[in-house]
Tab-separated table of C-alpha atoms and ligand atoms in Angstrom:
chain	number	residue	atom	x	y	z
A	1	MET	CA	0.000	0.000	0.000
A	2	LYS	CA	1.251	3.487	-0.877
A	3	ALA	CA	2.202	5.538	2.233
A	4	LYS	CA	0.137	8.693	2.779
A	5	PRO	CA	2.386	11.742	2.117
A	6	GLN	CA	3.074	13.608	5.359
A	7	PRO	CA	2.679	17.390	5.501
A	8	VAL	CA	5.981	19.180	5.122
A	9	SER	CA	7.172	21.342	8.000
A	10	PHE	CA	8.692	24.798	7.726
A	11	ARG	CA	11.599	26.182	9.746
A	12	PRO	CA	12.491	29.795	10.484
A	13	ASN	CA	15.391	31.372	8.648
A	14	LEU	CA	16.436	34.199	10.953
A	15	ASP	CA	18.932	35.630	8.440
A	16	LEU	CA	16.078	36.333	6.059
A	17	SER	CA	13.674	37.522	8.774
A	18	VAL	CA	13.339	41.200	9.665
A	19	GLY	CA	13.067	42.704	13.155
A	20	GLN	CA	12.961	40.888	16.459
A	21	PRO	CA	10.681	38.237	17.928
A	22	PRO	CA	7.785	38.140	18.465
A	23	TYR	CA	7.472	38.701	14.726
A	24	THR	CA	4.237	40.315	13.580
A	25	HIS	CA	4.078	38.915	10.046
A	26	GLN	CA	5.156	35.726	8.261
A	27	ILE	CA	6.551	34.988	4.832
A	28	ILE	CA	6.548	31.319	3.904
A	29	GLU	CA	8.746	30.146	1.051
A	30	GLY	CA	7.543	27.087	-0.800
A	31	ASP	CA	4.670	25.400	-2.531
A	32	ASN	CA	1.426	26.801	-1.215
A	33	HIS	CA	-0.244	23.391	-0.954
A	34	GLU	CA	2.340	22.320	1.595
A	35	ALA	CA	2.256	25.685	3.340
A	36	LEU	CA	-1.548	25.636	3.587
A	37	GLN	CA	-1.352	22.188	5.146
A	38	PHE	CA	1.208	23.515	7.587
A	39	LEU	CA	-1.072	26.436	8.545
A	40	GLN	CA	-3.909	24.045	9.416
A	41	SER	CA	-2.215	23.362	12.739
A	42	THR	CA	-1.643	27.032	13.594
A	43	HIS	CA	-4.371	29.131	11.918
A	44	LYS	CA	-7.533	27.058	11.567
A	45	ALA	CA	-10.609	29.359	11.284
A	46	GLN	CA	-8.491	32.408	12.149
A	47	ILE	CA	-8.029	34.297	8.885
A	48	LYS	CA	-10.470	37.136	8.241
A	49	CYS	CA	-9.308	38.180	4.801
A	50	ILE	CA	-7.767	35.999	2.118
A	51	TYR	CA	-6.668	37.457	-1.194
A	52	ILE	CA	-5.200	35.334	-3.970
A	53	ASP	CA	-4.010	36.047	-7.462
A	54	PRO	CA	-3.424	32.574	-8.922
A	55	PRO	CA	-2.000	31.771	-12.358
A	56	TYR	CA	-4.736	32.635	-14.870
A	57	ASN	CA	-3.946	29.678	-17.137
A	58	THR	CA	-3.489	31.962	-20.110
A	59	GLY	CA	-1.164	29.635	-22.009
A	60	ASN	CA	1.189	32.584	-22.196
A	61	THR	CA	4.763	31.298	-22.138
A	62	ASN	CA	6.158	34.757	-21.522
A	63	PHE	CA	5.130	34.597	-17.885
A	64	VAL	CA	8.094	34.221	-15.576
A	65	TYR	CA	6.268	31.530	-13.661
A	66	LYS	CA	4.715	28.333	-14.856
A	67	ASP	CA	1.430	29.822	-15.889
A	68	ARG	CA	0.810	27.098	-18.432
A	69	PHE	CA	-0.771	23.804	-17.709
A	70	PHE	CA	-1.745	22.786	-21.211
A	71	LYS	CA	-1.771	24.557	-24.553
A	72	ALA	CA	-4.674	26.987	-24.853
A	73	SER	CA	-6.331	24.586	-27.332
A	74	HIS	CA	-5.885	21.450	-25.177
A	75	PRO	CA	-9.225	19.872	-24.219
A	76	CYS	CA	-8.023	19.186	-20.650
A	77	ARG	CA	-6.595	22.600	-19.915
A	78	HIS	CA	-9.424	23.608	-17.575
A	79	SER	CA	-9.474	20.346	-15.659
A	80	ALA	CA	-5.717	20.510	-15.141
A	81	TRP	CA	-6.051	24.018	-13.695
A	82	LEU	CA	-8.990	22.933	-11.536
A	83	GLU	CA	-7.017	19.965	-10.229
A	84	PHE	CA	-4.308	22.391	-9.185
A	85	MET	CA	-6.709	24.832	-7.503
A	86	GLU	CA	-9.208	22.507	-5.838
A	87	PRO	CA	-7.104	21.038	-3.018
A	88	ARG	CA	-5.683	24.473	-2.236
A	89	LEU	CA	-9.135	26.058	-1.986
A	90	ARG	CA	-10.376	23.233	0.249
A	91	LEU	CA	-7.485	23.829	2.643
A	92	THR	CA	-8.203	27.560	2.490
A	93	LYS	CA	-11.806	27.112	3.544
A	94	ASP	CA	-10.679	25.580	6.817
A	95	LEU	CA	-8.408	28.546	7.530
A	96	LEU	CA	-11.109	31.141	6.952
A	97	HIS	CA	-12.654	32.745	10.052
A	98	PRO	CA	-16.454	32.214	10.281
A	99	GLU	CA	-16.838	35.981	9.639
A	100	GLY	CA	-14.160	36.124	6.940
A	101	ALA	CA	-14.117	36.372	3.159
A	102	ILE	CA	-11.894	35.373	0.250
A	103	PHE	CA	-11.159	37.577	-2.768
A	104	ILE	CA	-9.745	35.899	-5.907
A	105	SER	CA	-8.327	37.718	-8.920
A	106	ILE	CA	-9.072	36.008	-12.223
A	107	ASP	CA	-9.611	36.803	-15.898
A	108	ASP	CA	-11.787	35.363	-18.673
A	109	HIS	CA	-9.648	32.210	-19.110
A	110	GLU	CA	-10.816	30.545	-15.905
A	111	LEU	CA	-13.590	32.780	-14.544
A	112	PHE	CA	-16.354	30.232	-15.167
A	113	SER	CA	-14.326	27.233	-13.990
A	114	LEU	CA	-13.328	29.100	-10.852
A	115	GLY	CA	-16.904	30.178	-10.128
A	116	LEU	CA	-18.172	26.600	-10.353
A	117	LEU	CA	-15.309	25.309	-8.233
A	118	MET	CA	-15.908	27.991	-5.607
A	119	ASN	CA	-19.620	27.140	-5.557
A	120	GLN	CA	-18.635	23.565	-4.814
A	121	VAL	CA	-16.042	24.327	-2.155
A	122	PHE	CA	-17.535	27.382	-0.420
A	123	GLY	CA	-21.198	26.836	-1.344
A	124	GLU	CA	-23.194	28.807	-3.880
A	125	SER	CA	-25.034	30.593	-1.070
A	126	ASN	CA	-21.747	32.118	0.067
A	127	PHE	CA	-21.054	33.808	-3.255
A	128	VAL	CA	-20.993	37.554	-2.570
A	129	THR	CA	-20.167	39.260	-5.859
A	130	THR	CA	-17.907	39.529	-8.891
A	131	LEU	CA	-15.923	42.752	-8.792
A	132	ILE	CA	-14.678	44.296	-12.013
A	133	TRP	CA	-11.240	45.867	-11.897
A	134	GLN	CA	-10.415	48.229	-14.751
A	135	LYS	CA	-6.763	47.270	-15.161
A	136	ASN	CA	-5.924	49.169	-18.376
A	137	PHE	CA	-6.409	52.723	-19.465
A	138	ALA	CA	-5.491	52.495	-23.184
A	139	PRO	CA	-6.912	50.189	-25.883
A	140	LYS	CA	-4.639	47.589	-27.501
A	141	ASN	CA	-5.135	47.957	-31.232
A	142	SER	CA	-3.525	44.553	-31.800
A	143	ALA	CA	-6.402	42.804	-29.959
A	144	LYS	CA	-7.930	39.908	-31.922
A	145	HIS	CA	-11.502	40.747	-30.925
A	146	PHE	CA	-11.862	43.255	-28.110
A	147	SER	CA	-9.177	45.091	-26.225
A	148	VAL	CA	-9.624	43.821	-22.665
A	149	ASP	CA	-9.739	46.587	-20.075
A	150	HIS	CA	-10.736	44.633	-17.030
A	151	GLU	CA	-10.405	41.515	-14.978
A	152	TYR	CA	-12.458	40.124	-12.099
A	153	ILE	CA	-12.239	39.559	-8.403
A	154	LEU	CA	-14.571	36.836	-7.156
A	155	VAL	CA	-15.728	37.315	-3.582
A	156	TYR	CA	-16.997	34.474	-1.376
A	157	ALA	CA	-17.679	34.652	2.346
A	158	ALA	CA	-17.295	31.861	4.882
A	159	ASP	CA	-20.961	32.675	5.541
A	160	ALA	CA	-22.545	35.324	3.312
A	161	ASP	CA	-25.402	35.807	5.786
A	162	ILE	CA	-22.946	36.965	8.432
A	163	TRP	CA	-20.195	38.674	6.416
A	164	LYS	CA	-20.483	42.419	6.000
A	165	PRO	CA	-18.105	44.610	3.984
A	166	ASN	CA	-16.694	47.599	5.853
A	167	PRO	CA	-17.804	50.920	4.350
A	168	LEU	CA	-15.171	52.810	2.369
A	169	PRO	CA	-14.137	56.317	3.370
A	170	ARG	CA	-16.086	59.040	1.564
A	171	THR	CA	-14.115	60.673	-1.231
A	172	ASP	CA	-13.256	64.402	-1.377
A	173	ARG	CA	-15.281	64.520	-4.588
A	174	GLN	CA	-18.347	63.241	-2.769
A	175	ASN	CA	-17.860	65.753	0.048
A	176	GLN	CA	-17.328	68.639	-2.367
A	177	ARG	CA	-20.925	68.272	-3.497
A	178	TYR	CA	-21.997	69.680	-0.102
A	179	LYS	CA	-22.156	73.523	0.018
A	180	ASN	CA	-23.488	76.094	2.433
A	181	PRO	CA	-25.206	78.874	0.419
A	182	ASP	CA	-27.360	79.988	3.406
A	183	ASP	CA	-24.517	79.901	5.976
A	184	ASP	CA	-26.299	77.257	8.017
A	185	PRO	CA	-24.408	76.793	11.323
A	186	ARG	CA	-24.797	73.007	10.887
A	187	GLY	CA	-22.290	73.238	8.019
A	188	PRO	CA	-22.349	72.171	4.334
A	189	TRP	CA	-25.390	70.394	2.972
A	190	MET	CA	-26.778	69.002	-0.239
A	191	SER	CA	-30.420	69.281	-1.321
A	192	ASP	CA	-32.534	66.228	-2.043
A	193	ASN	CA	-35.791	65.788	-3.946
A	194	LEU	CA	-38.888	65.859	-1.764
A	195	SER	CA	-41.104	64.107	-4.299
A	196	ALA	CA	-41.070	60.565	-5.689
A	197	ARG	CA	-43.137	58.337	-7.968
A	198	ASN	CA	-44.160	55.928	-5.209
A	199	PRO	CA	-47.791	56.637	-4.309
A	200	TYR	CA	-48.097	58.118	-0.794
A	201	ILE	CA	-51.547	58.812	0.582
A	202	GLU	CA	-50.486	61.911	2.546
A	203	GLY	CA	-48.259	63.229	-0.227
A	204	SER	CA	-50.499	65.479	-2.364
A	205	TYR	CA	-50.881	68.739	-0.382
A	206	ALA	CA	-50.404	72.301	-1.647
A	207	ILE	CA	-47.436	74.342	-0.398
A	208	THR	CA	-46.925	78.086	-0.026
A	209	CYS	CA	-43.376	79.270	-0.692
A	210	PRO	CA	-41.791	82.000	1.533
A	211	SER	CA	-42.210	84.346	-1.473
A	212	GLY	CA	-46.012	83.793	-1.291
A	213	ARG	CA	-46.201	81.695	-4.451
A	214	VAL	CA	-48.546	78.723	-4.039
A	215	ILE	CA	-47.445	75.330	-5.388
A	216	SER	CA	-50.657	73.376	-5.826
A	217	GLY	CA	-49.060	69.965	-5.217
A	218	PRO	CA	-46.129	67.703	-6.158
A	219	PRO	CA	-45.047	67.568	-9.837
A	220	PRO	CA	-47.443	65.544	-12.046
A	221	GLY	CA	-47.189	61.771	-11.467
A	222	ARG	CA	-45.291	62.253	-8.205
A	223	TYR	CA	-46.023	62.493	-4.447
A	224	TRP	CA	-44.371	64.386	-1.624
A	225	THR	CA	-42.300	61.852	0.330
A	226	ILE	CA	-43.334	63.257	3.752
A	227	SER	CA	-46.588	64.337	5.382
A	228	LEU	CA	-47.549	68.024	5.683
A	229	GLN	CA	-46.951	67.849	9.436
A	230	LYS	CA	-43.403	66.523	8.965
A	231	PHE	CA	-42.778	69.054	6.203
A	232	ARG	CA	-43.725	71.961	8.517
A	233	ALA	CA	-41.497	70.654	11.314
A	234	LEU	CA	-38.526	70.403	8.926
A	235	ASP	CA	-39.200	73.880	7.570
A	236	GLN	CA	-39.254	75.284	11.072
A	237	ASP	CA	-35.879	73.673	11.690
A	238	ARG	CA	-34.536	75.373	8.488
A	239	ARG	CA	-34.126	72.025	6.779
A	240	ILE	CA	-36.137	72.986	3.712
A	241	TRP	CA	-34.418	74.802	0.841
A	242	TRP	CA	-36.666	77.092	-1.202
A	243	GLY	CA	-33.931	78.331	-3.534
A	244	LYS	CA	-32.050	81.623	-3.226
A	245	THR	CA	-35.196	83.663	-3.938
A	246	GLY	CA	-37.470	81.602	-1.646
A	247	ASP	CA	-39.637	80.799	-4.635
A	248	GLN	CA	-38.586	77.352	-5.860
A	249	VAL	CA	-40.041	73.866	-5.390
A	250	PRO	CA	-38.885	72.894	-1.871
A	251	ARG	CA	-36.030	70.460	-1.388
A	252	LEU	CA	-34.681	68.732	1.708
A	253	LYS	CA	-31.297	69.821	3.132
A	254	ARG	CA	-29.061	66.844	3.962
A	255	PHE	CA	-26.114	67.871	6.123
A	256	LEU	CA	-22.661	66.402	5.559
A	257	SER	CA	-22.268	66.186	9.340
A	258	GLU	CA	-25.299	63.878	9.487
A	259	VAL	CA	-24.639	61.522	6.556
A	260	ASN	CA	-23.028	58.145	7.020
A	261	PRO	CA	-19.240	58.750	7.174
A	262	GLY	CA	-18.596	55.748	4.919
A	263	ARG	CA	-19.818	54.721	1.484
A	264	VAL	CA	-21.008	51.314	0.474
A	265	PRO	CA	-18.493	49.520	-1.770
A	266	GLN	CA	-19.537	49.244	-5.422
A	267	THR	CA	-18.682	46.453	-7.838
A	268	PHE	CA	-16.944	48.461	-10.583
A	269	TRP	CA	-13.431	49.491	-9.549
A	270	PRO	CA	-11.971	52.022	-11.973
A	271	TYR	CA	-8.210	52.472	-12.219
A	272	THR	CA	-8.621	56.068	-11.098
A	273	GLU	CA	-9.578	54.692	-7.693
A	274	VAL	CA	-7.520	51.498	-7.361
A	275	GLY	CA	-4.665	51.769	-9.868
A	276	HIS	CA	-3.827	49.913	-13.076
A	277	THR	CA	-1.253	47.360	-14.197
A	278	GLN	CA	1.351	49.942	-15.202
A	279	GLU	CA	1.041	51.627	-11.824
A	280	ALA	CA	1.729	48.276	-10.140
A	281	LYS	CA	4.883	47.716	-12.198
A	282	LYS	CA	6.115	51.217	-11.448
A	283	GLU	CA	5.545	50.711	-7.738
A	284	LEU	CA	7.646	47.568	-7.750
A	285	LEU	CA	10.393	49.053	-9.919
A	286	SER	CA	10.707	52.048	-7.636
A	287	ILE	CA	11.557	49.731	-4.720
A	288	LEU	CA	13.601	46.938	-6.321
A	289	ASP	CA	16.290	46.925	-8.971
A	290	PHE	CA	16.119	44.195	-11.594
A	291	ALA	CA	19.222	43.174	-13.546
A	292	SER	CA	17.392	43.160	-16.894
A	293	SER	CA	13.866	43.694	-18.156
A	294	ALA	CA	13.547	39.911	-18.575
A	295	ASP	CA	13.960	39.594	-14.789
A	296	VAL	CA	11.239	42.080	-13.900
A	297	PHE	CA	8.339	40.470	-12.083
A	298	SER	CA	5.623	41.159	-14.604
A	299	THR	CA	2.330	40.465	-12.836
A	300	PRO	CA	2.196	42.570	-9.664
A	301	LYS	CA	-1.095	44.093	-8.573
A	302	PRO	CA	-1.334	47.792	-7.661
A	303	LEU	CA	-1.123	48.690	-3.988
A	304	ARG	CA	-4.331	50.705	-4.163
A	305	LEU	CA	-6.241	47.613	-5.323
A	306	LEU	CA	-5.070	45.611	-2.320
A	307	GLU	CA	-5.640	48.508	0.044
A	308	ARG	CA	-9.265	48.684	-1.119
A	309	ILE	CA	-9.746	44.941	-0.480
A	310	LEU	CA	-8.165	45.196	2.955
A	311	ARG	CA	-10.317	48.188	3.904
A	312	ILE	CA	-13.448	46.279	2.922
A	313	ALA	CA	-12.576	42.907	4.410
A	314	SER	CA	-10.266	43.410	7.382
A	315	GLY	CA	-10.374	45.133	10.737
A	316	PRO	CA	-7.365	46.586	12.562
A	317	ASP	CA	-6.504	43.343	14.402
A	318	ASP	CA	-7.189	40.797	11.683
A	319	ILE	CA	-4.943	38.261	9.983
A	320	VAL	CA	-4.622	38.518	6.202
A	321	LEU	CA	-3.421	35.642	4.004
A	322	ASP	CA	-2.154	35.643	0.418
A	323	PHE	CA	-0.905	32.261	-0.808
A	324	PHE	CA	0.012	33.341	-4.342
A	325	ALA	CA	1.922	36.302	-2.962
A	326	GLY	CA	4.306	36.875	-5.909
A	327	SER	CA	6.043	40.192	-5.285
A	328	GLY	CA	4.350	40.702	-1.907
A	329	THR	CA	1.914	43.506	-2.783
A	330	THR	CA	-0.572	42.250	-0.179
A	331	GLY	CA	2.049	42.485	2.577
A	332	HIS	CA	3.030	45.977	1.455
A	333	ALA	CA	-0.647	47.060	1.467
A	334	VAL	CA	-1.109	45.647	4.997
A	335	LEU	CA	1.870	47.708	6.219
A	336	ASN	CA	0.523	50.841	4.505
A	337	LEU	CA	-2.989	50.461	5.866
A	338	ASN	CA	-1.762	49.757	9.402
A	339	ARG	CA	0.202	52.977	9.209
A	340	VAL	CA	-2.828	54.942	7.993
A	341	ASP	CA	-5.371	53.642	10.515
A	342	GLY	CA	-3.063	52.612	13.366
A	343	GLY	CA	-4.112	48.959	12.896
A	344	ASN	CA	-2.207	45.798	13.842
A	345	ARG	CA	-3.176	43.589	10.924
A	346	GLN	CA	-0.836	40.638	10.426
A	347	PHE	CA	0.020	39.211	7.032
A	348	ILE	CA	0.929	35.676	6.089
A	349	LEU	CA	2.356	35.479	2.590
A	350	ILE	CA	3.206	32.282	0.763
A	351	SER	CA	5.393	32.599	-2.275
A	352	ASN	CA	7.346	29.994	-4.205
A	353	LYS	CA	10.866	30.268	-5.591
A	354	GLU	CA	9.858	29.980	-9.255
A	355	ALA	CA	13.102	28.088	-9.779
A	356	SER	CA	13.162	26.037	-12.973
A	357	GLU	CA	15.567	23.781	-14.845
A	358	THR	CA	16.879	26.763	-16.766
A	359	CYS	CA	17.080	28.956	-13.672
A	360	PRO	CA	17.569	26.660	-10.665
A	361	GLU	CA	18.993	29.395	-8.430
A	362	LYS	CA	15.990	31.700	-8.815
A	363	ASN	CA	14.231	32.553	-5.546
A	364	LEU	CA	11.254	34.869	-6.076
A	365	CYS	CA	10.140	34.601	-2.457
A	366	ARG	CA	13.504	35.577	-0.981
A	367	ASP	CA	14.727	38.064	-3.599
A	368	ILE	CA	11.540	39.859	-4.560
A	369	CYS	CA	8.744	39.269	-2.054
A	370	ALA	CA	10.784	39.310	1.177
A	371	GLU	CA	13.293	41.842	-0.134
A	372	ARG	CA	10.513	44.260	-1.113
A	373	LEU	CA	8.954	43.999	2.338
A	374	ARG	CA	12.324	44.282	4.089
A	375	ARG	CA	12.942	47.556	2.240
A	376	VAL	CA	9.460	48.883	2.971
A	377	ILE	CA	9.916	48.086	6.676
A	378	GLU	CA	13.496	49.353	7.039
A	379	GLY	CA	13.522	52.148	4.450
A	380	TYR	CA	15.295	52.361	1.084
A	381	THR	CA	16.434	54.627	-1.705
A	382	ASN	CA	13.895	54.588	-4.505
A	383	SER	CA	14.559	54.489	-8.252
A	384	LYS	CA	14.639	58.319	-8.331
A	385	GLY	CA	17.393	58.349	-5.704
A	386	GLU	CA	15.061	59.621	-2.963
A	387	THR	CA	15.194	58.275	0.569
A	388	VAL	CA	11.979	56.542	1.591
A	389	GLU	CA	11.595	56.159	5.332
A	390	GLY	CA	10.841	52.689	6.673
A	391	ILE	CA	7.331	51.943	7.911
A	392	GLY	CA	8.668	49.674	10.642
A	393	GLY	CA	7.533	46.192	11.555
A	394	SER	CA	8.889	42.674	11.504
A	395	PHE	CA	8.411	39.369	9.722
A	396	LEU	CA	9.524	35.813	10.236
A	397	TYR	CA	10.812	34.054	7.120
A	398	LEU	CA	9.955	30.372	7.016
A	399	GLU	CA	11.261	27.864	4.518
A	400	SER	CA	10.544	24.252	3.862
A	401	SER	CA	12.610	21.933	6.059
A	402	GLY	CA	12.155	19.132	3.543
A	403	LEU	CA	10.930	16.998	6.463
A	404	SER	CA	7.454	15.876	7.207
A	405	SER	CA	6.011	17.765	10.154
A	406	GLN	CA	5.993	14.590	12.220
A	407	ALA	CA	9.654	13.875	11.531
A	408	ALA	CA	10.572	17.492	12.274
A	409	ILE	CA	8.906	17.660	15.685
G	501	LIG	C1	-0.087	36.413	-10.549
G	501	LIG	S1	1.214	36.135	-9.500
G	501	LIG	C2	0.741	36.984	-8.054
G	501	LIG	C3	1.174	38.408	-8.063
G	501	LIG	C4	0.899	39.134	-6.785
G	501	LIG	N1	-0.507	39.381	-6.590
G	501	LIG	C5	1.640	40.463	-6.748
G	501	LIG	O1	1.003	41.511	-6.610
G	501	LIG	O2	2.862	40.416	-6.877
G	501	LIG	C6	1.019	34.465	-9.029
G	501	LIG	C7	2.185	33.940	-8.226
G	501	LIG	O3	1.853	32.652	-7.735
G	501	LIG	C8	3.036	31.877	-7.717
G	501	LIG	N2	2.688	30.469	-7.659
G	501	LIG	C9	2.235	29.678	-8.668
G	501	LIG	N3	2.051	28.426	-8.208
G	501	LIG	C10	2.379	28.427	-6.891
G	501	LIG	C11	2.407	27.440	-5.875
G	501	LIG	N4	2.031	26.187	-6.120
G	501	LIG	N5	2.825	27.795	-4.639
G	501	LIG	C12	3.189	29.070	-4.354
G	501	LIG	N6	3.169	30.073	-5.282
G	501	LIG	C13	2.779	29.738	-6.540
G	501	LIG	C14	3.756	32.281	-8.961
G	501	LIG	O4	5.109	32.008	-8.842
G	501	LIG	C15	3.470	33.775	-9.023
G	501	LIG	O5	4.476	34.496	-8.403
C-alpha cells in the first residue's frame, strides 16, 4: 500500500527575517499546498481576509512563472487548472474565520471554472459578488476581438449571511458636493428631492413658498415623500431649501455632518480609484532593482487595489493571508494600511521560488517578495534616488525543512 504523504514542516530562517521576535508577520517560502497544510495546525478558522491572485492559465509562455498547464487549445486545460486549484481552496476554507471572506483575482480564461469550483467548495449561497477591476487605461489595437480593459475579483464569504463589507471612506469629490449657500451653522449640505413616484396617501398637499407663491401639489405623477406635518417641522428647523429667492419647489437639506461617514463599496473598480497594471509595475520598480527587463516580475497588482480589499474585508486586528503572494503587494498594502489607521493587521504570505531547470537558483520569495517587504519596513532609496523612510515592523521568514512535520517535531 502506498504511504500517505506527510505534511511538510517549515523552519524559520532568521537571516532572512526582519526585526525581532515576536514577529508580527510571516513569509513562507515554498509550494502553497504544503504551506496551507502547515497552517492548518496554527491558523484554523483564524483568517479574516484571504486574497489570492493565482496563475490565470493563459497559455502565455512569456510569464516568468509556470502559468501554463496545457496549450490553450488542449481539451483538458481547464481540468488541469482545476485539479491544481481545488485542493488548495479546500485547505483555504478551513483557515477562513467564520466571519471572513476570500477575494480571488481572475480573468476570462478561468472565470467560469473558478466560479463553479468555488460554488462547490464554499457553497453557492456564500457567493458575494464579482468585482470588475479596470486594469488598463489604453486600448490595444492589436487585440484579436476586443481590447480587454478589465479583470475580475470573485468574492466568497465563509458565511454570506454573516459577512459584511466595511464601508469605504467618503471621497473628497463626494464631500465637495456639499455647500453652504445659506450659511447654516450646521455646516455644508446638499439638497434632495422631496417628491417621488411611489404613491403616498399623505403626499399630495399644496405648499406656499416663503415668497407667497402657491405650489398646488407635487409635480405631475409624483407624491411628496413626507406628510404636511413633517414638512412643517422640517421647515421650522430650516431644513427645507426654497432656492435663493425663496420661490422654488422645496427640497430637503441633507447635512454632511449627518450623513453616514462611509460609502457602500460598489462592484466596478476604476483604475482612477484602485490603480492599473502599469502603476503596479512602477511601484515595484521604484523599490527593487532588476538586472534586466527579462527579470522584472511582470504580474504585480497595484497597492491601491489591495488597500481597497483590505479596507473592505479586514479590521485593525485581523490576519490577512495571500498564498500566491508573488512580489508581496498584499504584505506591502497591509503595512501601509496599518500605518494609515493605526491597525495591527498581520500578514501571512506564501510565495514559491519559481526556480526552474533553466534557472535553478531563482528565488522569487527571498529576492523579490521578502526583499521588497524588508525595504518597505526598514527604508530604502527609490529608483529616483530619494530616501523613503521605513514603515517599521517585523516578519519571520519560514522555509521548507524538507521533512514531514511529524519527523521534524
Ligand atoms: C499572478 S502572481 C501573483 C502576483 C501578486 N498578486 C503580486 O502583486 O505580486 C502568481 C504567483 O503565484 C506563484 N505560484 C504559482 N504556483 C504556486 C504554488 N504552487 N505555490 C506558491 N506560489 C505559486 C507564482 O510564482 C506567481 O508568483
